[in-house]
Short mmCIF file of C-alpha atoms in Angstrom, two decimals:
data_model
loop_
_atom_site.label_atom_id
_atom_site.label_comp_id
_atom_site.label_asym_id
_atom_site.label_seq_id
_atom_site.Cartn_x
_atom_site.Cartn_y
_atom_site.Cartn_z
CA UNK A 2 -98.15 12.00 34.70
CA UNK A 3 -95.83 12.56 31.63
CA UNK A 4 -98.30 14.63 30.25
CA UNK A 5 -98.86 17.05 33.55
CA UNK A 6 -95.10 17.33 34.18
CA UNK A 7 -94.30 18.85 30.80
CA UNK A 8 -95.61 22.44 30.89
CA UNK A 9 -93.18 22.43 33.99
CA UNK A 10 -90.03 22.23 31.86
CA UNK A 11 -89.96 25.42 30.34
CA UNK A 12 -90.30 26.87 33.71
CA UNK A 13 -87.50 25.11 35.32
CA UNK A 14 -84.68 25.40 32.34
CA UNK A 15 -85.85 29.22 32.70
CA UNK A 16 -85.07 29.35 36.37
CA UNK A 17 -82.05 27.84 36.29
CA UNK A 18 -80.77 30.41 33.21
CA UNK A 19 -81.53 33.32 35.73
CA UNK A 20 -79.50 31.26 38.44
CA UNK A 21 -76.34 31.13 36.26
CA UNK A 22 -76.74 34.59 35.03
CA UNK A 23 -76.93 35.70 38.93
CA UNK A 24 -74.12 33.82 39.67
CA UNK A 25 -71.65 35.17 36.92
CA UNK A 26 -72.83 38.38 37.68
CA UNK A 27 -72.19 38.24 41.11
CA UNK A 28 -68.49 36.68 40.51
CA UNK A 29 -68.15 39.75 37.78
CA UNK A 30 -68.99 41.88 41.03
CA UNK A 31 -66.84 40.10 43.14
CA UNK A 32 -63.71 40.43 40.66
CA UNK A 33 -64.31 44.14 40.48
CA UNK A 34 -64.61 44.57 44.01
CA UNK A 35 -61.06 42.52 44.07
CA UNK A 36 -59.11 44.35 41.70
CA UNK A 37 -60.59 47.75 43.33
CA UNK A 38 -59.32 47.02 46.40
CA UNK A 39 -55.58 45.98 44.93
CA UNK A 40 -55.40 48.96 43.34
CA UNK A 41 -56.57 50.65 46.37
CA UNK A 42 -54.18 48.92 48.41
CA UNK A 43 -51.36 50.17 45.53
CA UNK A 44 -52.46 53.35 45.64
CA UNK A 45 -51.79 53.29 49.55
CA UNK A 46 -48.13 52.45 49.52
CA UNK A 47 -47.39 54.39 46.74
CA UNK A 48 -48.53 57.52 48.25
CA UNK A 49 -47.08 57.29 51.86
CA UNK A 50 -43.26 57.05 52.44
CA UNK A 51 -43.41 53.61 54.56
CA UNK A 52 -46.39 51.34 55.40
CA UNK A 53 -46.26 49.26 58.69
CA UNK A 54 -44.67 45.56 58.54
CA UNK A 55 -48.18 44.05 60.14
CA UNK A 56 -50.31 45.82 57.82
CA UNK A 57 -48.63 44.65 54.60
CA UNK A 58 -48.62 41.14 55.80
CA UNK A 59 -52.52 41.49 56.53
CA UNK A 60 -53.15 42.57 53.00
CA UNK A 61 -50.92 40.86 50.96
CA UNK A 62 -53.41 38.14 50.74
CA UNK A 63 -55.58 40.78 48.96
CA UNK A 64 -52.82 41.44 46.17
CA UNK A 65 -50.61 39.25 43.18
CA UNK A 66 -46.97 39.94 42.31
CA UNK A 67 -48.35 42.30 38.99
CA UNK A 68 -49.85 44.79 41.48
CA UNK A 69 -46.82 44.64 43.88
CA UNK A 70 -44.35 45.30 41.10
CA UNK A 71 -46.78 48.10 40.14
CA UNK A 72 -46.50 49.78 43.14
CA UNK A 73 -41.89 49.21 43.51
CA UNK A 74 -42.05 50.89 40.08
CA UNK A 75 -44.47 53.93 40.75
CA UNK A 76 -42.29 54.06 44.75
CA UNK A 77 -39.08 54.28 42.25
CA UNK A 78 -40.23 56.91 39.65
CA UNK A 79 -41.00 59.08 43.07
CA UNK A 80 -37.23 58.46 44.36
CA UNK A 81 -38.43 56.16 47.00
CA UNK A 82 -37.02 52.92 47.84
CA UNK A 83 -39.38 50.35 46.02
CA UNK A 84 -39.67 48.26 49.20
CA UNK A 85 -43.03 49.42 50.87
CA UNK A 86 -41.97 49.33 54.83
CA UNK A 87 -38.30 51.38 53.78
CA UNK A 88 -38.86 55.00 53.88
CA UNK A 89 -35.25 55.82 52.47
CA UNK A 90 -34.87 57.30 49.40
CA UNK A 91 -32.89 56.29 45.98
CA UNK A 92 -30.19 58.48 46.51
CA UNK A 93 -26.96 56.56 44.58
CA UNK A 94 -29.02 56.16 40.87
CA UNK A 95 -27.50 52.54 39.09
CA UNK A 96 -25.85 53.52 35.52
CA UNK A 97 -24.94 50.22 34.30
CA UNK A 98 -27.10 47.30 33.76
CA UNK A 99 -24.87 44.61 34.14
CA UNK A 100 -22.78 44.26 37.37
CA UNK A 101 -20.10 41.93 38.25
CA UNK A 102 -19.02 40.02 41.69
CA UNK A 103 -15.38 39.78 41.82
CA UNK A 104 -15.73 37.52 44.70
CA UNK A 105 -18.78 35.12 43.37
CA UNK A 106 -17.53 35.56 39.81
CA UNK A 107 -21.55 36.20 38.91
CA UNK A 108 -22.97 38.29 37.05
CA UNK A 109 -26.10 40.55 37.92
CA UNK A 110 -28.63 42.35 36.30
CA UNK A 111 -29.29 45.40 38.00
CA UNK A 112 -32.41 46.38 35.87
CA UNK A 113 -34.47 45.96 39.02
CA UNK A 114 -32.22 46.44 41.89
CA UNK A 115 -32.37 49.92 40.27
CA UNK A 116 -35.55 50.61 41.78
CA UNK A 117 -34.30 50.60 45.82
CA UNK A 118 -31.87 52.43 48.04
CA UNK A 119 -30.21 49.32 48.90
CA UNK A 120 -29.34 45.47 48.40
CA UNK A 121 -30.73 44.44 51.76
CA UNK A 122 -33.97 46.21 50.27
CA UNK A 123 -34.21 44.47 47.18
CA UNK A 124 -32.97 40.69 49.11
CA UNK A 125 -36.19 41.63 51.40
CA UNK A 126 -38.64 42.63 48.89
CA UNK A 127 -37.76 39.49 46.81
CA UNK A 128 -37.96 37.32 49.49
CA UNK A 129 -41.81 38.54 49.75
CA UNK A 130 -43.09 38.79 46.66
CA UNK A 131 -41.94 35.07 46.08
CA UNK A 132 -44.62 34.54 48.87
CA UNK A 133 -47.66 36.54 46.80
CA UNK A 134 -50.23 34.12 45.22
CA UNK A 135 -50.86 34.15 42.14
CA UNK A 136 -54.08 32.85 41.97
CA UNK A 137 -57.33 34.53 40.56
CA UNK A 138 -58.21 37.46 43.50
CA UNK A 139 -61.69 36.65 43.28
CA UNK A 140 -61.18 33.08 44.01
CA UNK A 141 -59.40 33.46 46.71
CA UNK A 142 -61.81 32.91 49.70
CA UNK A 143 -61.83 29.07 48.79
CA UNK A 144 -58.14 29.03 48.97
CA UNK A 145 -56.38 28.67 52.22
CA UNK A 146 -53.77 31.77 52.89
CA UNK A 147 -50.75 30.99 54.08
CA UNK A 148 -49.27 33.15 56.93
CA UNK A 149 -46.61 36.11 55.00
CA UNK A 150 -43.11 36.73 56.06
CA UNK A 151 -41.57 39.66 55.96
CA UNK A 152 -37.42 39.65 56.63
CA UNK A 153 -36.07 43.16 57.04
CA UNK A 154 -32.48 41.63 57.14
CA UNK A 155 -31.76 38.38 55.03
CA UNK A 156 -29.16 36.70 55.64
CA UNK A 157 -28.25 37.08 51.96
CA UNK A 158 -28.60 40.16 50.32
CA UNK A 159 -28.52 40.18 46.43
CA UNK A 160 -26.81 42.33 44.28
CA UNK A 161 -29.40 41.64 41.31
CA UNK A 162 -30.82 39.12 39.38
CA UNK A 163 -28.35 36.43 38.57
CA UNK A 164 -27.55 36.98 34.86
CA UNK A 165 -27.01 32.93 33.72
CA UNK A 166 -24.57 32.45 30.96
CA UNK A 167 -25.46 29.61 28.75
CA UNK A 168 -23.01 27.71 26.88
CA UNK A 169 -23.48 25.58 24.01
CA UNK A 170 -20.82 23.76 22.45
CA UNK A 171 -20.77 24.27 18.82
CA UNK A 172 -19.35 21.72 16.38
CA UNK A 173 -17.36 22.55 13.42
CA UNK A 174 -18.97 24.30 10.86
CA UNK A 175 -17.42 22.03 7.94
CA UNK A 176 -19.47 19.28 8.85
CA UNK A 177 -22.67 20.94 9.83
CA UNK A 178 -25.77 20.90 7.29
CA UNK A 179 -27.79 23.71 6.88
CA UNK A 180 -30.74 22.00 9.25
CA UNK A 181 -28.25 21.91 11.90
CA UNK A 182 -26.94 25.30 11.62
CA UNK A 183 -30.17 26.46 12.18
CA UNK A 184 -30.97 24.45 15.18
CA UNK A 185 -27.43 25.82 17.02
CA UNK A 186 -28.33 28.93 15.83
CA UNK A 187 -31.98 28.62 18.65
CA UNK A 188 -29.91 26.89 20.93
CA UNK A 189 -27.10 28.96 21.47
CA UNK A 190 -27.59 31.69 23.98
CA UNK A 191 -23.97 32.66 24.18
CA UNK A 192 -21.08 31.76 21.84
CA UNK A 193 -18.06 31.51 24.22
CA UNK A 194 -15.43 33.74 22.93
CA UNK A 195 -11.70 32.89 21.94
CA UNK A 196 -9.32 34.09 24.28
CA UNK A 197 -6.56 36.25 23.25
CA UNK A 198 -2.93 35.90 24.51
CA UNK A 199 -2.07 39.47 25.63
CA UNK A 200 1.73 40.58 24.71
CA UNK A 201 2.87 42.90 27.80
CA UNK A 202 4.70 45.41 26.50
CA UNK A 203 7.82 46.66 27.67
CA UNK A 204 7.76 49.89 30.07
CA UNK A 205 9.60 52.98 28.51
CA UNK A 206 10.49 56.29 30.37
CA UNK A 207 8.92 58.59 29.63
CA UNK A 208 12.00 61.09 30.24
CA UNK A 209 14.32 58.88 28.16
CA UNK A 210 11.96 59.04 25.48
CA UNK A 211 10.98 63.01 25.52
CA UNK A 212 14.83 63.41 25.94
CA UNK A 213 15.36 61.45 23.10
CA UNK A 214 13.12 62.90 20.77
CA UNK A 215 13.89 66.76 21.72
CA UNK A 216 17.47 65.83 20.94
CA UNK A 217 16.15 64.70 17.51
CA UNK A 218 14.53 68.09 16.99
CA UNK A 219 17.39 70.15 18.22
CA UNK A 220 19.20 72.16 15.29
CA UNK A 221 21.43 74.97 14.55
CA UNK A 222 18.92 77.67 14.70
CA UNK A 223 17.25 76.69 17.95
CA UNK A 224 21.24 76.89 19.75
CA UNK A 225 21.16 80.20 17.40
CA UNK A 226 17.56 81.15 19.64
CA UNK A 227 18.57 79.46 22.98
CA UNK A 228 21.93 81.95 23.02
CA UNK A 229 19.76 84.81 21.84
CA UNK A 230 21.50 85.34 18.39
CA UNK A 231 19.82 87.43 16.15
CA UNK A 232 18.92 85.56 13.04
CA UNK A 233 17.17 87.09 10.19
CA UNK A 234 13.74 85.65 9.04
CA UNK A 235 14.49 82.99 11.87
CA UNK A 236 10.72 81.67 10.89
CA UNK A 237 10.83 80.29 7.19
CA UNK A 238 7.41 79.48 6.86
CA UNK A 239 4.50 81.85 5.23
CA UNK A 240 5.03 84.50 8.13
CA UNK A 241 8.63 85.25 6.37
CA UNK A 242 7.27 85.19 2.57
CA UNK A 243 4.79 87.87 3.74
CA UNK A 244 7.06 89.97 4.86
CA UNK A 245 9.47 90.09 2.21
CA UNK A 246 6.40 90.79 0.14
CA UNK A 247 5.88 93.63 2.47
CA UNK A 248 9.05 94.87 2.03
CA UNK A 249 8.68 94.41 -1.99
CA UNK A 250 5.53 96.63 -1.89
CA UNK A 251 4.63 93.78 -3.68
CA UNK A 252 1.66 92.43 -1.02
CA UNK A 253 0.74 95.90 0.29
CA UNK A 254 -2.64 97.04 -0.94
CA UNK A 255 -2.54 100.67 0.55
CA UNK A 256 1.06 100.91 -2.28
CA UNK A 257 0.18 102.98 -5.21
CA UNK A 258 1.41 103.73 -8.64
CA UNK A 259 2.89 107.07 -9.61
CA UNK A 260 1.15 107.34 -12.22
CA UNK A 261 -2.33 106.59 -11.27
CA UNK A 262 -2.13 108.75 -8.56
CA UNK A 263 -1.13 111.79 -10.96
CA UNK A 264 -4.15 114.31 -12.73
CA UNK A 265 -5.26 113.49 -16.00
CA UNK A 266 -3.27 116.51 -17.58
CA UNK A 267 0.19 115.10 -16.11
CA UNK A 268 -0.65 111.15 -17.16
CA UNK A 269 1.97 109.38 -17.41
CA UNK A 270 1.90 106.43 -19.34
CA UNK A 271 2.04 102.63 -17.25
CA UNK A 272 5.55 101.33 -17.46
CA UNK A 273 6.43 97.92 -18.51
CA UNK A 274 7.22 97.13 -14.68
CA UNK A 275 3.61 98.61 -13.39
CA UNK A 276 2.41 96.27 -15.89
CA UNK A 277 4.25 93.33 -14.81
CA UNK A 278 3.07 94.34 -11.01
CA UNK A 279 -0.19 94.72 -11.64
CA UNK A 280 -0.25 91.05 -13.35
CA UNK A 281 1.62 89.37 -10.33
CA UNK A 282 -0.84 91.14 -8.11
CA UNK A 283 -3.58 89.52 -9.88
CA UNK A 284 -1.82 85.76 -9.97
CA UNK A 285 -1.79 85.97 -6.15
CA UNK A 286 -5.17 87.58 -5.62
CA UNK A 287 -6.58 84.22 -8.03
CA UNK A 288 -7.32 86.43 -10.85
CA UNK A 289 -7.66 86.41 -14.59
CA UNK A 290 -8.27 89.97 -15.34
CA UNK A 291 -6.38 93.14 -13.83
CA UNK A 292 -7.01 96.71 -14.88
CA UNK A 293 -4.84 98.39 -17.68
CA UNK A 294 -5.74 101.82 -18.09
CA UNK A 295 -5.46 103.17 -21.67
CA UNK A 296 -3.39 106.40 -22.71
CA UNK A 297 -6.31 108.66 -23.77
CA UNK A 298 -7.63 108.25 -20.03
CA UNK A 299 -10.80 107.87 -21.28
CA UNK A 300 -11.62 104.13 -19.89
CA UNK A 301 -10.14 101.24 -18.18
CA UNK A 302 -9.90 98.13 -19.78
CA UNK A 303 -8.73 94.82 -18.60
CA UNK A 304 -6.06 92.69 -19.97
CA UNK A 305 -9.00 91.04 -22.27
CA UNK A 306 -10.24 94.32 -23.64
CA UNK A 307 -13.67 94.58 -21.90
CA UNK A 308 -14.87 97.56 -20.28
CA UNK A 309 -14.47 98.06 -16.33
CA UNK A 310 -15.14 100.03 -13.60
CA UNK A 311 -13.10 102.48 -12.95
CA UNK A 312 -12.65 101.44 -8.89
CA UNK A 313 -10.24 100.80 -6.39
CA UNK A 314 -10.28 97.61 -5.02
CA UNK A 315 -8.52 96.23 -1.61
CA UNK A 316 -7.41 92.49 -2.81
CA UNK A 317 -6.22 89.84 0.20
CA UNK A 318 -3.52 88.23 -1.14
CA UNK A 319 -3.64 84.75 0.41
CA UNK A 320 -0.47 82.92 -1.28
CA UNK A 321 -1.25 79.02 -1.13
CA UNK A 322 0.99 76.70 1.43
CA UNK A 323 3.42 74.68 -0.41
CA UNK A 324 3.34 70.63 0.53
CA UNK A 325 6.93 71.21 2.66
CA UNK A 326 5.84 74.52 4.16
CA UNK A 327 2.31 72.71 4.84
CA UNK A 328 3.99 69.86 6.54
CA UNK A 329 5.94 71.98 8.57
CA UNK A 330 3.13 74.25 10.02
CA UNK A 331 1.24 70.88 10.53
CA UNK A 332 3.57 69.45 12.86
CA UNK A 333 4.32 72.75 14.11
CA UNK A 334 0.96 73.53 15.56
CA UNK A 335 0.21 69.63 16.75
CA UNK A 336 3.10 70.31 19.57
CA UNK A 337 2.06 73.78 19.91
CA UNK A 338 -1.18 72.00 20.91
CA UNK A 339 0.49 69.55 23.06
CA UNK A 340 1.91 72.48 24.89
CA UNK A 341 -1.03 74.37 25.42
CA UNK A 342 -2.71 71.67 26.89
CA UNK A 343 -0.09 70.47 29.31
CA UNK A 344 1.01 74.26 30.59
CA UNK A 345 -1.57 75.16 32.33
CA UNK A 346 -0.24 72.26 34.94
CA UNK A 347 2.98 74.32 35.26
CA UNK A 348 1.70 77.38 35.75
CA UNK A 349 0.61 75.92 38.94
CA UNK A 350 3.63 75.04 39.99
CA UNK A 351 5.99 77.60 38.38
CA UNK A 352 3.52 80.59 37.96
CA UNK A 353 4.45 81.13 34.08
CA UNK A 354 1.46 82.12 32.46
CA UNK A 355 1.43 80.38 28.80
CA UNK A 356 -0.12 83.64 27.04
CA UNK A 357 2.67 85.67 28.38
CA UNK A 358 5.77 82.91 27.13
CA UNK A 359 3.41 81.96 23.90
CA UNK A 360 5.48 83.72 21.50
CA UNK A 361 8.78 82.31 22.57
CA UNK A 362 7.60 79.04 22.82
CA UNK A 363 6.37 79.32 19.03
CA UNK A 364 9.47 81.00 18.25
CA UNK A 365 11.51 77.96 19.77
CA UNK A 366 9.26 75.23 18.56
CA UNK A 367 9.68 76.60 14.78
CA UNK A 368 13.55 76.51 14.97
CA UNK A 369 12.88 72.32 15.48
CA UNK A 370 13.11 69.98 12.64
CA UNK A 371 9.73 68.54 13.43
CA UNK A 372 9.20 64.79 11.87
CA UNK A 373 6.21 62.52 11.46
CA UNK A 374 7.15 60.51 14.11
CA UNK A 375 8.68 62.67 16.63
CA UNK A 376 5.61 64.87 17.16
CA UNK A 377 3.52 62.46 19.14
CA UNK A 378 3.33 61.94 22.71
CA UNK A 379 0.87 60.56 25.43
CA UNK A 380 -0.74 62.27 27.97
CA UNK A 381 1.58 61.53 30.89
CA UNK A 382 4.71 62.80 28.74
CA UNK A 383 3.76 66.18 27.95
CA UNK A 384 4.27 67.75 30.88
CA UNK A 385 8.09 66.62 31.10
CA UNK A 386 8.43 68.23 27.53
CA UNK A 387 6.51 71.42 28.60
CA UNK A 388 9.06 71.54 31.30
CA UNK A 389 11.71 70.53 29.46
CA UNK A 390 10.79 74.04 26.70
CA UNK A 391 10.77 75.92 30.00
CA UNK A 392 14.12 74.91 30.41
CA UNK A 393 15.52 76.06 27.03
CA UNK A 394 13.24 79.58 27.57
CA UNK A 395 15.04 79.76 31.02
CA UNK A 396 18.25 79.36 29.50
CA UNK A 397 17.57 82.64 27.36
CA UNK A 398 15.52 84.16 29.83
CA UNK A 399 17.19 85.15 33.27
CA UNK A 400 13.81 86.60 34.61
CA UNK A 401 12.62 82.75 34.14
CA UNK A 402 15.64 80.96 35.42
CA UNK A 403 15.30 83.30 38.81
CA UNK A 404 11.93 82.57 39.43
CA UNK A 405 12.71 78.47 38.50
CA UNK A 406 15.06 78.62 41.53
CA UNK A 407 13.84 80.60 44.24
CA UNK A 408 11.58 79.58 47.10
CA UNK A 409 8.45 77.99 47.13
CA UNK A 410 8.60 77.67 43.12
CA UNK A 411 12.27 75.34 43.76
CA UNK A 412 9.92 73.22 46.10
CA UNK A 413 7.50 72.77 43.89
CA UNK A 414 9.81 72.12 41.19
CA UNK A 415 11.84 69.45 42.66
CA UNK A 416 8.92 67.80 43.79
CA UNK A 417 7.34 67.95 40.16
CA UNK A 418 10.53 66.03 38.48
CA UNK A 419 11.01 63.75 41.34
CA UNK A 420 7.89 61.77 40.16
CA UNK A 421 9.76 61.55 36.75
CA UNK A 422 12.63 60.48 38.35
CA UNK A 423 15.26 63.82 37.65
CA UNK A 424 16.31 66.80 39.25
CA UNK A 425 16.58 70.67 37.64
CA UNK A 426 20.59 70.53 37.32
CA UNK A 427 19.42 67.55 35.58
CA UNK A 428 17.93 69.23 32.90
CA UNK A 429 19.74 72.08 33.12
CA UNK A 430 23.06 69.73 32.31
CA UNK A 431 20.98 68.47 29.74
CA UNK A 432 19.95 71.51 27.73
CA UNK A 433 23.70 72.09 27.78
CA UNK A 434 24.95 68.93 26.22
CA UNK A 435 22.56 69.42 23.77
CA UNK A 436 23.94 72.64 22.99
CA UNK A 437 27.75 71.42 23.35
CA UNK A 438 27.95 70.01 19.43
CA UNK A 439 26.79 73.88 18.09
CA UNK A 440 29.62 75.52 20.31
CA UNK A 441 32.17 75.45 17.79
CA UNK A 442 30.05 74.96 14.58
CA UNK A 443 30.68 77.77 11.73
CA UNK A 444 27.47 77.94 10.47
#
C-alpha cells in the first residue's frame, strides 16, 4: 500500500502549490481592488465642495486615516475647508504656527488647523478620523465595523493640537560626568528658562523732554533768524566756504586768465600769482600736475616738465569735510530727517506743505548747536518738535502764524496739542522765553 500511495505525492504537494499561489493572488487582487476604491473614494471628496453626512459614514469603513488626511490636504491646497461635509472655504489663512490660549494657558500647534475654515471644523474632523481603522483594507471583511459618528458641533472645539511642554529638571553641571550629560542632553525636550526681573522704567513727557532739548539747541544765531536779522554767511558749513570761493574766483571754472586768453603776438608772460592759482586749483581738484605754459608759446608743460595737451579742462572742485564741519552736517541732516518724516502729519492738520517751508526749516535747524545726544528722539516725540519748528517759523513768518490761528486749522490745532497735554499760547509763551536771554545780548 506504501508502495501504490507514493506516485500520489508529487501530485498532491503540486496541487496544493497552485492552491497557495491562487490564494495570494487573489488577496493581491483583493488589496488592489481596496486601495482603488480609497483612492476613488479620495478622489470623490476632493473634487466636490461637500459630500453628504450618511454617505461618508457608509464609506468610511472602506478608508484608513492616511487616505483621509490625503484628501483634508488636497480640500486645503484648493481653499476648501479640509472637513469633507463643510462646503466653506479657507478664507482667514493661519500665519503663525504656534498659538496661545490666554484662558487655558495651552499652547497649540496650528500646523493642521491650518487646513479648515474653522475650529468647530477641525474639533469635528478629529473627532472622526480617531474613529477610522487602521487595519489592513483588504482584511477588513473578517473584521467587524463599528457604526461611525459624525458630530457637526462638539461640544469642544479645538484650537490645534496641544503643543506639550516637557520639563526635565537638570542637575548642576559641576557634578555631572560626561555619561550623564549626554543622557540629559536625550531627555530634555525643553530647558525651562530663567526668568528675568523686569525694571519698569519711569514715564517721561515727551513735551518736557523735546522742550528741554530745543532749549539746549537754542543759540544766538537762531534768535538772530527767529527776529529775521540779516546775518552774513548765517550757514558755516561747506555751503559758505563755496561761496567765498566763488567770490575769490578761486572755485569758478568758467574764470580765466588774462593772459591765456590774449593772441600769441600779445603773450604776456604768467605772473607769480597765476602761478600760485593755478597750483591751489590743482590741490583742490586732487592733483599733482597743473599746466604751466612756457614763454616761447610753443608747448605746455606741467609743473614736472612733461609734455601736455594743450586743452581746457572743467575741474569739480570737491573740497573734503573737515571732522567738526562733518559732525555738524551729520547731526544736521539726522533731524532734518526726523522732520521730514513727522511733517507730513501736520500738513494734515495745518496745511503747510514741507517742500514749500524746507528751506527755512534747514535754515533754522543749522543755526542749532546740534550734540550727540540731543539729536535723538522716538517716534511719538517728533511730531511735538515738528510743531514746536513751526512755531519758531511762525514767529518769523506772519503768513504762518495767520493760518495757525484761524478756523478750522485752530481746531485742529488745539486738538493736536491737547493729546500732548499743551495749548498754542503755550508754545507760543515758550518760544518767547526762550528768546528772552538774547533780548539784551550784544553779540
Amino acid at each position: 500500500m506504501a508502495a501504490v500511495n507514493k506516485p500520489n505525492q508529487p501530485r498532491t504537494s503540486k496541487e496544493t502549490l497552485l492552491g497557495k499561489r491562487a490564494a495570494v493572488e487573489a488577496a493581491f487582487r483583493k488589496k488592489k481592488e481596496s486601495e482603488r476604491r480609497a483612492l476613488g473614494l479620495v478622489e470623490h471628496m476632493v473634487e466636490n465642495s461637500a459630500v453628504d453626512t450618511q454617505w461618508l459614514a457608509d464609506n468610511a469603513k472602506f478608508i484608513n486615516p492616511q487616505y483621509y488626511q490625503d484628501t483634508i490636504e488636497e480640500r486645503a491646497i484648493a481653499k476648501q475647508c479640509g472637513f469633507p461635509v463643510c462646503h466653506n472655504l479657507i478664507e482667514k489663512e493661519l500665519k503663525q504656527k504656534y498659538r496661545i490660549d490666554s484662558k487655558t494657558k495651552k499652547v497649540f500647534d496650528v500646523t493642521q488647523r491650518k487646513n479648515f475654515c474653522s475650529d468647530v471644523c477641525f474639533s469635528a474632523s478629529n473627532h472622526f478620523k480617531d474613529q477610522l481603522l487602521t487595519s489592513p483594507l483588504w482584511m477588513r471583511h473578517k473584521e467587524k465595523i463599528p457604526r461611525f459618528e459624525i458630530n457637526h458641533t462638539p461640544k469642544k472645539s479645538l484650537k490645534g493640537d496641544e503643543f506639550v511642554l516637557i520639563a526635565v529638571a537638570v542637575p548642576d553641571e559641576e557634578n555631572n560626568t560626561e555619561e550623564d550629560v549626554e543622557v540629559i542632553k536625550e531627555k530634555t525636550a525643553l530647558k525651562p528658562k530663567t526668568q528675568r526681573k523686569i525694571v519698569s522704567e519711569p514715564v517721561v513727557n515727551p513735551c518736557k523732554l523735546v522742550s528741554k532739548i530745543v532749549q539746549q539747541w537754542f543759540t544766538m544765531r537762531t534768535f538772530k533768524w527767529i527776529r529775521n536779522v540779516k546775518e552774513e554767511f548765517i550757514d558755516n558749513g561747506v555751503d559758505s566756504i563755496q561761496e567765498k570761493l566763488l567770490q575769490m574766483n578761486i572755485n569758478n571754472p568758467n574764470v580765466k586768465e588774462e593772459g591765456i586768453n590774449l593772441p600769441r603776438r600779445q603773450f604776456q608772460p604768467q605772473t607769480e600769482d597765476q602761478h600760485s592759482l593755478k597750483q591751489f586749483r590743482a590741490f583742490l581738484a586732487g592733483k599733482t600736475k597743473y599746466a604751466v605754459e612756457k614763454d616761447d608759446c610753443s608747448i605746455i608743460k606741467d609743473n614736472t616738465g612733461d609734455v601736455i595737451e594743450n586743452k581746457e579742462e572743467t575741474v569739480s572742485i570737491i573740497i573734503p569735510l573737515a571732522n567738526v564741519s562733518a559732525q555738524k552736517n551729520l547731526r544736521k541732516k539726522i533731524v532734518m530727517d526726523y522732520v521730514e518724516k513727522g511733517f507730513p502729519q501736520l500738513t494734515t492738520i495745518t496745511g503747510l506743505e514741507f517742500r514749500r517751508y524746507q528751506r527755512d526749516l534747514i535754515q533754522l535747524v543749522s543755526t542749532f548747536s546740534l550734540t550727540a545726544d540731543t539729536i535723538t528722539f522716538r517716534s511719538h516725540e517728533i511730531p511735538f518738535l515738528c510743531f514746536i519748528l513751526i512755531t519758531c517759523l511762525a514767529t518769523r513768518d506772519s503768513e504762518v502764524k495767520d493760518r495757525l490761528t484761524r478756523e478750522p486749522v485752530k481746531t485742529e490745532v488745539s486738538s493736536f496739542l491737547a493729546d500732548y497735554e499743551r495749548t498754542m499760547e503755550q508754545l507760543e509763551e515758550y518760544v518767547i522765553d526762550l528768546c528772552n536771554p538774547f533780548e539784551n545780548s550784544p553779540n
